[in-house]
Coordinates of N, CA, C and O in Angstrom, one line a residue:
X1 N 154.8 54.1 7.4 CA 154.1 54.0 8.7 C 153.5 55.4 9.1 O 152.4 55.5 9.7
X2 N 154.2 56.4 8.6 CA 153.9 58.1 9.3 C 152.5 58.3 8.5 O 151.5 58.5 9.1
X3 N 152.6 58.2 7.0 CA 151.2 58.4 6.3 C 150.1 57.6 6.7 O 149.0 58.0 6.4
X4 N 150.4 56.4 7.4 CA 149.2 55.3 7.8 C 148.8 56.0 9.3 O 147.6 56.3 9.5
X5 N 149.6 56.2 10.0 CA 149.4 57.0 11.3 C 148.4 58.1 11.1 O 147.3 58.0 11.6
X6 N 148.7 59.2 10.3 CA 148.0 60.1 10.0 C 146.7 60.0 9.6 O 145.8 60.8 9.9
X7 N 146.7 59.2 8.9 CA 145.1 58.9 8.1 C 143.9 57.9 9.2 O 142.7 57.8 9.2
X8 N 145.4 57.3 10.2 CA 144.1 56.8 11.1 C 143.7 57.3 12.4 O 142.9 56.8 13.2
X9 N 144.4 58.7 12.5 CA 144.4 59.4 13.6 C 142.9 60.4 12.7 O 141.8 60.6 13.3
X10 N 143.1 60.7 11.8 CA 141.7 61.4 11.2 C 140.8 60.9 11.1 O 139.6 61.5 11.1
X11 N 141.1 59.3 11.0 CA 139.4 58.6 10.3 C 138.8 58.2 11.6 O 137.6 58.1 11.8
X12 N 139.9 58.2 12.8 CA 139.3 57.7 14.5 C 138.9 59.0 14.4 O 137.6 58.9 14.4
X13 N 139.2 60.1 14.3 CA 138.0 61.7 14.7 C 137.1 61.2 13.8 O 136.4 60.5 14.5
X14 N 136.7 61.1 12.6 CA 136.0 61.0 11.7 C 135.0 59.9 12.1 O 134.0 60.1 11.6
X15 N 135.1 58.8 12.7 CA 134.0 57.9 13.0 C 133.2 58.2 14.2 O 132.2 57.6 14.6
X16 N 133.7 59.3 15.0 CA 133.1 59.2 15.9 C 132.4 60.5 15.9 O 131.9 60.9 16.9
X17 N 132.2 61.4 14.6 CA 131.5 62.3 14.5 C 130.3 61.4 13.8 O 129.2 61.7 14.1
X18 N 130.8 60.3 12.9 CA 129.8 59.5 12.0 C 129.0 58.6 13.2 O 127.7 58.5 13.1
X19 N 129.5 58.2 14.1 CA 128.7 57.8 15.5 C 127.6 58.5 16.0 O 126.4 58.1 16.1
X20 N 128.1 59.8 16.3 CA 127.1 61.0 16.9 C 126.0 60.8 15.8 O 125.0 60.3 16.1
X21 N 126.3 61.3 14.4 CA 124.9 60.7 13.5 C 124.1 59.8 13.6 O 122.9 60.0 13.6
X22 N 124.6 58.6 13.7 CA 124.0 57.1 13.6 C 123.3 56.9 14.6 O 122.2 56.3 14.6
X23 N 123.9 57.5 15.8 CA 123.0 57.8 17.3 C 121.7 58.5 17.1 O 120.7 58.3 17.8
X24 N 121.8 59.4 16.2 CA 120.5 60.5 15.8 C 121.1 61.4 17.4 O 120.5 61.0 18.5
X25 N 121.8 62.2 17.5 CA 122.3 62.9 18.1 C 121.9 64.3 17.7 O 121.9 64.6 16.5
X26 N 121.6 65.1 18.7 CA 120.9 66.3 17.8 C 122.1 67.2 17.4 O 123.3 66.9 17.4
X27 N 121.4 68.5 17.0 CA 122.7 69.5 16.4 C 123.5 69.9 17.2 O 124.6 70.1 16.7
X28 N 123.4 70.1 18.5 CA 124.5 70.2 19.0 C 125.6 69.6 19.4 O 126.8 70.0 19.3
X29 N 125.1 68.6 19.7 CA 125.8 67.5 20.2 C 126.7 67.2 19.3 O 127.8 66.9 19.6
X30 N 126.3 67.4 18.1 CA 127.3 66.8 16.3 C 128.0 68.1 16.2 O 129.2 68.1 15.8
X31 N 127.4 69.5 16.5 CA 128.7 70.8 16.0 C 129.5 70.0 17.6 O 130.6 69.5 17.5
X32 N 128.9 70.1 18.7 CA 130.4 70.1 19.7 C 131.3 69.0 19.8 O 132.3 69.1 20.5
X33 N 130.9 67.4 18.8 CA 131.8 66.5 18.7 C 132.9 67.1 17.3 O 134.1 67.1 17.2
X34 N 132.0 67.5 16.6 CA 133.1 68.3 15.4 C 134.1 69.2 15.9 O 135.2 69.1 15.5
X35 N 133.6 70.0 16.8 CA 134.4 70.7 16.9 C 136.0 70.3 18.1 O 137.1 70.8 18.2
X36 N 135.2 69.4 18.8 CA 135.8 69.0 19.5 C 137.5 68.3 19.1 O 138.7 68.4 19.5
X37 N 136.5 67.5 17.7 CA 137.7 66.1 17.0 C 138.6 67.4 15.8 O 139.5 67.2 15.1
X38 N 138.0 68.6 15.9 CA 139.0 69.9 15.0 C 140.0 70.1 16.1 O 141.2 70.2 15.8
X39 N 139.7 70.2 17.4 CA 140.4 70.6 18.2 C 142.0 69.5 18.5 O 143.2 69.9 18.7
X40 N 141.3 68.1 18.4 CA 141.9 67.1 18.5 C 143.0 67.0 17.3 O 144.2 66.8 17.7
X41 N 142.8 67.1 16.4 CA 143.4 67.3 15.1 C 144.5 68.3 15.3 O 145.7 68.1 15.1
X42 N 144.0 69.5 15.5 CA 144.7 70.9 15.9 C 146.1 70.3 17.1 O 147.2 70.4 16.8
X43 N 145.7 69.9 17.8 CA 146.4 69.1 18.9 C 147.6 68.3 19.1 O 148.6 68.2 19.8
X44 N 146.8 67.6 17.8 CA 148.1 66.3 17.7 C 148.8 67.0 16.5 O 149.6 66.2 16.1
X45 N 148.8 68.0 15.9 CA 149.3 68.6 14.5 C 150.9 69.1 15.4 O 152.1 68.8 15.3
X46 N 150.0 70.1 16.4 CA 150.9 71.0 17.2 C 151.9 69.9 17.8 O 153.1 70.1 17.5
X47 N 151.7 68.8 18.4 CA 152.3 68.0 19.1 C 153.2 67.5 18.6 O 154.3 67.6 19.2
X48 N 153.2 66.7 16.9 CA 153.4 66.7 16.1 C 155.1 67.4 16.0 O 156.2 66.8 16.3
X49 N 155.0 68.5 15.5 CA 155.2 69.3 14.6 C 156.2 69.5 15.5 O 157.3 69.6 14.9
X50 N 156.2 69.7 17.1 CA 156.7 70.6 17.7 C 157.4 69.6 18.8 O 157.7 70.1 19.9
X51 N 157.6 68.2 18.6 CA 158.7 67.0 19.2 C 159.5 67.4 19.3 O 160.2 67.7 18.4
X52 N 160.0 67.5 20.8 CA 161.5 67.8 21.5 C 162.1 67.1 20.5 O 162.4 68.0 19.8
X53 N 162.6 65.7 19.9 CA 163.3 65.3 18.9 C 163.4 65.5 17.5 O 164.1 66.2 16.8
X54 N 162.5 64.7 17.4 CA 162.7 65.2 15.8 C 160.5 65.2 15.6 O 159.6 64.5 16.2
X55 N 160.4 66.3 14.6 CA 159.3 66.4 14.4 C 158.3 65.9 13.0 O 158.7 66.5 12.0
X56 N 157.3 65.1 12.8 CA 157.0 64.3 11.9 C 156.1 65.7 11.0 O 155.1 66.3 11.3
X57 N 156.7 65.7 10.2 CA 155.8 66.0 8.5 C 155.0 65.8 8.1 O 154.1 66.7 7.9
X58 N 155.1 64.3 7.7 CA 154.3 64.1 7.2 C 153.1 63.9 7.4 O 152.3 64.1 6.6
X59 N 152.9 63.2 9.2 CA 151.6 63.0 9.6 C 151.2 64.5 9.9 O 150.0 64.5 10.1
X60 N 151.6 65.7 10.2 CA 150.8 67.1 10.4 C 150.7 67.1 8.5 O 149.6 67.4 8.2
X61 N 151.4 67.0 7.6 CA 150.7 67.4 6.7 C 149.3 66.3 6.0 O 148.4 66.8 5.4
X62 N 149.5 65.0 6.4 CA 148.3 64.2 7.0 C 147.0 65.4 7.4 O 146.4 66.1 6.6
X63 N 146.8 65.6 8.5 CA 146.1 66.1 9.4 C 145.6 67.8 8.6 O 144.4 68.2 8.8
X64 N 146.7 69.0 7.7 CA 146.3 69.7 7.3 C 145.5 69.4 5.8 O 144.6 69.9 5.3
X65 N 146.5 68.2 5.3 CA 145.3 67.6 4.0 C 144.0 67.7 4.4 O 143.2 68.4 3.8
X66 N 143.7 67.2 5.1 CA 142.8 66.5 5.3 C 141.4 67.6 6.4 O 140.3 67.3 6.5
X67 N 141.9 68.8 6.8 CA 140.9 69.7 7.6 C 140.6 70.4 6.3 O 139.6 71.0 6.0
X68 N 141.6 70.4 5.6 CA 141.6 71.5 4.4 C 140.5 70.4 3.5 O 139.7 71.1 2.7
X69 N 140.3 68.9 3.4 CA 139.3 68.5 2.6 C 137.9 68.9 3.3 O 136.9 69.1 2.5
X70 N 137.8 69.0 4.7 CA 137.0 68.7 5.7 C 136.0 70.5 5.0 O 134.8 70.7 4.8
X71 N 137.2 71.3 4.9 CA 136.5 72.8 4.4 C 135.8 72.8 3.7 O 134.6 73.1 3.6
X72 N 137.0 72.1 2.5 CA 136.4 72.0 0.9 C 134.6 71.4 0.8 O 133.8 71.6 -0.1
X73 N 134.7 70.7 1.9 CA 133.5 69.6 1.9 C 132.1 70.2 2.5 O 130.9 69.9 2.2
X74 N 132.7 71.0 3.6 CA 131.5 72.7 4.1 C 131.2 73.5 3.0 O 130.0 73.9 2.8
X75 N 132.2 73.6 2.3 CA 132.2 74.6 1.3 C 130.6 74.3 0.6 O 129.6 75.1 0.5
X76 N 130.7 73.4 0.2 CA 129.1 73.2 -0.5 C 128.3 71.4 0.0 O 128.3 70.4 -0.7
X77 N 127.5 71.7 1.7 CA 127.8 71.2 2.2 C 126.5 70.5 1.5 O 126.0 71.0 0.5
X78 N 126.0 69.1 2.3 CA 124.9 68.2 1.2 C 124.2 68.6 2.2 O 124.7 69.1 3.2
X79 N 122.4 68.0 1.9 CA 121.3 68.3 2.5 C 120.8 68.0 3.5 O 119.7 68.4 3.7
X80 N 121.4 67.1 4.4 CA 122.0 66.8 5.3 C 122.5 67.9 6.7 O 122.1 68.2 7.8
X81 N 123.4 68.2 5.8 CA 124.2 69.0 6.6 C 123.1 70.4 6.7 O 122.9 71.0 7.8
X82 N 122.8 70.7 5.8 CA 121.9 72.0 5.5 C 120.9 72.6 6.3 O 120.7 73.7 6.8
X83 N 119.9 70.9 6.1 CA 118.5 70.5 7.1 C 119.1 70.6 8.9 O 118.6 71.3 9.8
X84 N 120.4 69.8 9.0 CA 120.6 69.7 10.7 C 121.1 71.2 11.0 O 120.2 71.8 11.7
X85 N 121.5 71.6 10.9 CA 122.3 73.0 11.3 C 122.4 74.6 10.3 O 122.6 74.5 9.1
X86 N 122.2 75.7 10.9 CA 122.0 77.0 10.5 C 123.2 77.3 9.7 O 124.3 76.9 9.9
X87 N 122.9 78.2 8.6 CA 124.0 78.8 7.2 C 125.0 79.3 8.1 O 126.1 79.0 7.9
X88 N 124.6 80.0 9.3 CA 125.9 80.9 10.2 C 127.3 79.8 10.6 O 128.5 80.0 10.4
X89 N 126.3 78.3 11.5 CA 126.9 77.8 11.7 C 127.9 76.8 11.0 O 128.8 76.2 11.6
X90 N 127.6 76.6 9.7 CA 128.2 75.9 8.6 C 129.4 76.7 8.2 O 130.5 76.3 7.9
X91 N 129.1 78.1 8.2 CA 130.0 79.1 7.8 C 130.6 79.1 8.5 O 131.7 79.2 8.0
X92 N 130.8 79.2 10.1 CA 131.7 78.9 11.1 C 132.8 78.3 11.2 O 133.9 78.7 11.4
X93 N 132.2 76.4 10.8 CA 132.9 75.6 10.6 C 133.4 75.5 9.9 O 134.4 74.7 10.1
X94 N 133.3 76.0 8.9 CA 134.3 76.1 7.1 C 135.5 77.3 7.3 O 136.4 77.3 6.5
X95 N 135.5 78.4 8.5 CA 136.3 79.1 8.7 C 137.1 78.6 9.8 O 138.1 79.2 10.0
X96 N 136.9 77.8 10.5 CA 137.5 77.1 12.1 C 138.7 76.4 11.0 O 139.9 76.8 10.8
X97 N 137.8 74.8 10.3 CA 138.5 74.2 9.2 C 139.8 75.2 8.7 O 141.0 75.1 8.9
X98 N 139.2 76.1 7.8 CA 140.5 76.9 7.2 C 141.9 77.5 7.7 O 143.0 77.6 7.3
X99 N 140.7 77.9 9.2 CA 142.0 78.2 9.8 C 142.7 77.4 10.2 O 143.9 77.7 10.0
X100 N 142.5 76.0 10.9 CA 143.2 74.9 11.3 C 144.3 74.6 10.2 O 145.6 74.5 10.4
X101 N 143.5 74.6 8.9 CA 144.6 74.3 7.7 C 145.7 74.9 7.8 O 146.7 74.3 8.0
X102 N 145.5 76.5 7.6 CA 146.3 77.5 7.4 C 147.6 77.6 8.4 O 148.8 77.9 8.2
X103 N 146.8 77.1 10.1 CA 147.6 77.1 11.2 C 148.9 76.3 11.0 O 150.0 76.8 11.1
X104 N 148.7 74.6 10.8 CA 149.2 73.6 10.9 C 150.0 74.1 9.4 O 151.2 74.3 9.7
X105 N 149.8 74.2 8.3 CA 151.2 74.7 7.6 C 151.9 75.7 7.9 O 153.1 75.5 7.7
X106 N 151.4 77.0 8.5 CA 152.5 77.7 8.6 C 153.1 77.1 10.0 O 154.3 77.4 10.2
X107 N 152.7 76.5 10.9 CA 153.8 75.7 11.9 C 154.9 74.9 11.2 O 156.1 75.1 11.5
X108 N 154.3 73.7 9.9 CA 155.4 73.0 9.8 C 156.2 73.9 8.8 O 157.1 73.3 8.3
X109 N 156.2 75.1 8.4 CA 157.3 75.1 8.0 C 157.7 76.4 9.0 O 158.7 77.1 9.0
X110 N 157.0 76.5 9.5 CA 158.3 77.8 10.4 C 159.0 76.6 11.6 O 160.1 76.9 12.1
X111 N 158.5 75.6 12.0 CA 159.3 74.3 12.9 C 160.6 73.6 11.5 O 161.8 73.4 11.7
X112 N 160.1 73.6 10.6 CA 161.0 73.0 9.1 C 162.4 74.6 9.7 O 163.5 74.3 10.1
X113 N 162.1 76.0 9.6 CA 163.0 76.8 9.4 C 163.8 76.8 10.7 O 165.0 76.9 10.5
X114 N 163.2 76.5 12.3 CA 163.8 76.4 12.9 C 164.6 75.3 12.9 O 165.8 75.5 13.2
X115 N 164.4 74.2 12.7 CA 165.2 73.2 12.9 C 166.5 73.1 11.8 O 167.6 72.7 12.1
X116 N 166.2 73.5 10.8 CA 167.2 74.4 9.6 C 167.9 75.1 10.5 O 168.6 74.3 11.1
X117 N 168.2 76.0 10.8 CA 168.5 77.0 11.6 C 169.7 76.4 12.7 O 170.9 76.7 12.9
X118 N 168.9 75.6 13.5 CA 169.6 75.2 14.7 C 170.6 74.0 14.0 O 171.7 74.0 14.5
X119 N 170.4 73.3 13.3 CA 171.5 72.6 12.6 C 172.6 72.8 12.4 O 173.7 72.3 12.8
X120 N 172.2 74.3 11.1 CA 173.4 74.8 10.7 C 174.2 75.9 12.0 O 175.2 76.7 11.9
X121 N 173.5 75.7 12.8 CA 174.0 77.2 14.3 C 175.1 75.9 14.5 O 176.3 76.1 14.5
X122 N 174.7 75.0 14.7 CA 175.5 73.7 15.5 C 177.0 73.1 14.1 O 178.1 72.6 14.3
X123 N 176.5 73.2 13.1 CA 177.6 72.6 12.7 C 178.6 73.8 12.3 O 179.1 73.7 11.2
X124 N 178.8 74.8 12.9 CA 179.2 76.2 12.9 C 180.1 76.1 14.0 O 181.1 76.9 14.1
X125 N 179.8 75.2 15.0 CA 180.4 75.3 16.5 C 180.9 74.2 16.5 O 181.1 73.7 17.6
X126 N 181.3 73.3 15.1 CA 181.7 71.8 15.4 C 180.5 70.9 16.3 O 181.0 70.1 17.1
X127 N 179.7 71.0 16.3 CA 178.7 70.1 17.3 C 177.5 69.2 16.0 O 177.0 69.7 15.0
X128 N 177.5 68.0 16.5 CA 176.0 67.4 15.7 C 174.5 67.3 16.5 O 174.0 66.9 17.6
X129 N 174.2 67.7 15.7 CA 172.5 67.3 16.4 C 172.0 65.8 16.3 O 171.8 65.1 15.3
X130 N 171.7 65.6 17.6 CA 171.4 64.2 18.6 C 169.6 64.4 18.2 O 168.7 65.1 18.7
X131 N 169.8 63.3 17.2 CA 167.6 63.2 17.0 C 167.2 62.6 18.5 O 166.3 63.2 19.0
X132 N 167.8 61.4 19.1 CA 167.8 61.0 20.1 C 167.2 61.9 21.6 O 166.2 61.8 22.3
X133 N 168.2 63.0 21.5 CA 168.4 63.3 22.6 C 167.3 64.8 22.7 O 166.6 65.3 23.6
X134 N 167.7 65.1 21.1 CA 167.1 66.7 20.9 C 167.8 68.0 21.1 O 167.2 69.0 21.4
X135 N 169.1 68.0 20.8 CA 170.3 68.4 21.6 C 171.3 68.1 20.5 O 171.3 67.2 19.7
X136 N 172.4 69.5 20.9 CA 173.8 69.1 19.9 C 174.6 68.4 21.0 O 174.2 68.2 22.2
X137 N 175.9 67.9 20.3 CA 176.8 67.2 21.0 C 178.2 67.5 20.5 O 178.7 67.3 19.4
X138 N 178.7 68.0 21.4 CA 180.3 69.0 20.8 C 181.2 67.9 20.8 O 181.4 67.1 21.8
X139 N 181.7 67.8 19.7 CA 182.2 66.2 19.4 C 184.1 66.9 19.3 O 185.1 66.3 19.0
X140 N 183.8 68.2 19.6 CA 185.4 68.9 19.9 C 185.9 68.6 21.3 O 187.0 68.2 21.7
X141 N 184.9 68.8 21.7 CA 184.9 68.4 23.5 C 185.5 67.0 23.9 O 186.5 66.7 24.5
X142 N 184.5 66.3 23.3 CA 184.6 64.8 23.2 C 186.3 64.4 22.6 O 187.1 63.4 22.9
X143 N 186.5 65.0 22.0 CA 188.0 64.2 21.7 C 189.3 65.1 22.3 O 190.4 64.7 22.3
X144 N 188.7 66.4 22.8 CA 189.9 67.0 23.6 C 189.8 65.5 24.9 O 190.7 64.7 25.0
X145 N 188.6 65.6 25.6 CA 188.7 65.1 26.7 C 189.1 63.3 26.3 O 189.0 62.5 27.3
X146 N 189.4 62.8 25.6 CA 189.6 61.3 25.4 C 191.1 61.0 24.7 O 191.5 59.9 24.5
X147 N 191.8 62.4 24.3 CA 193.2 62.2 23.8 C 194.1 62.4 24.8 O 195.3 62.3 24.5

């Protein structure tokens, strides 16, 4: 479900940049929906990643696959792309892209180290971590107070 999530949260940014085309929307209009639906991407990565409960993976690594294809694809962009908008701003967008990539991995795994971290802090103090809640639960407590 998490991989299908991901891919349809990108192809919904993705059609509605292919919209602004189909409309014959000028250049601007198509850099500020792009940039817009990078922002959106960026967004739900962060959102993502960074769930009071438990934080999904796989759809941020969804979302950085996929800005990181978005670069690869600036990188040598078709004539198309070439004709509508200036070398500066193509080069822009292939560095926004990169960085988005770059951003969204080093979150999931410095959120991967934190949550590492607070696990083992908690099974150190006798307590389990509640996915539910987002939170340990001192399960020492719990049976002092019920014996």
């Amino acid at each position: 479900f998490y991989l299908h999530a991901g891919w349809i949260i990108v192809v919904s940014l993705l059609n509605v940049n292919i919209y602004l085309v189909y409309r014959n929307i000028d250049a601007q209009g198509q850099l500020w929906g792009a940039i817009m639906s990078l922002s959106m991407l960026l967004g739900v990565a962060v959102g993502i990643i960074f769930h009071r409960t438990a934080p999904d993976y796989l759809v941020a690594c969804v979302l950085a696959y996929s800005t990181g294809g978005i670069a690869f694809e600036i990188s040598n962009p078709t004539d198309y792309i070439m004709t509508t908008f200036e070398q500066h701003t193509i080069e822009n967008v292939w560095m926004i892209c990169v960085g988005i990539t770059f951003l969204i991995v080093v979150l999931i795994i410095l959120r991967f180290i934190i949550a590492n971290i607070q696990r083992l802090r908690g099974r150190g103090r006798g307590e389990e971590y509640d996915e539910e809640e987002g939170s340990y639960i001192n399960f020492e407590g719990l049976k002092r107070g019920f014996a």
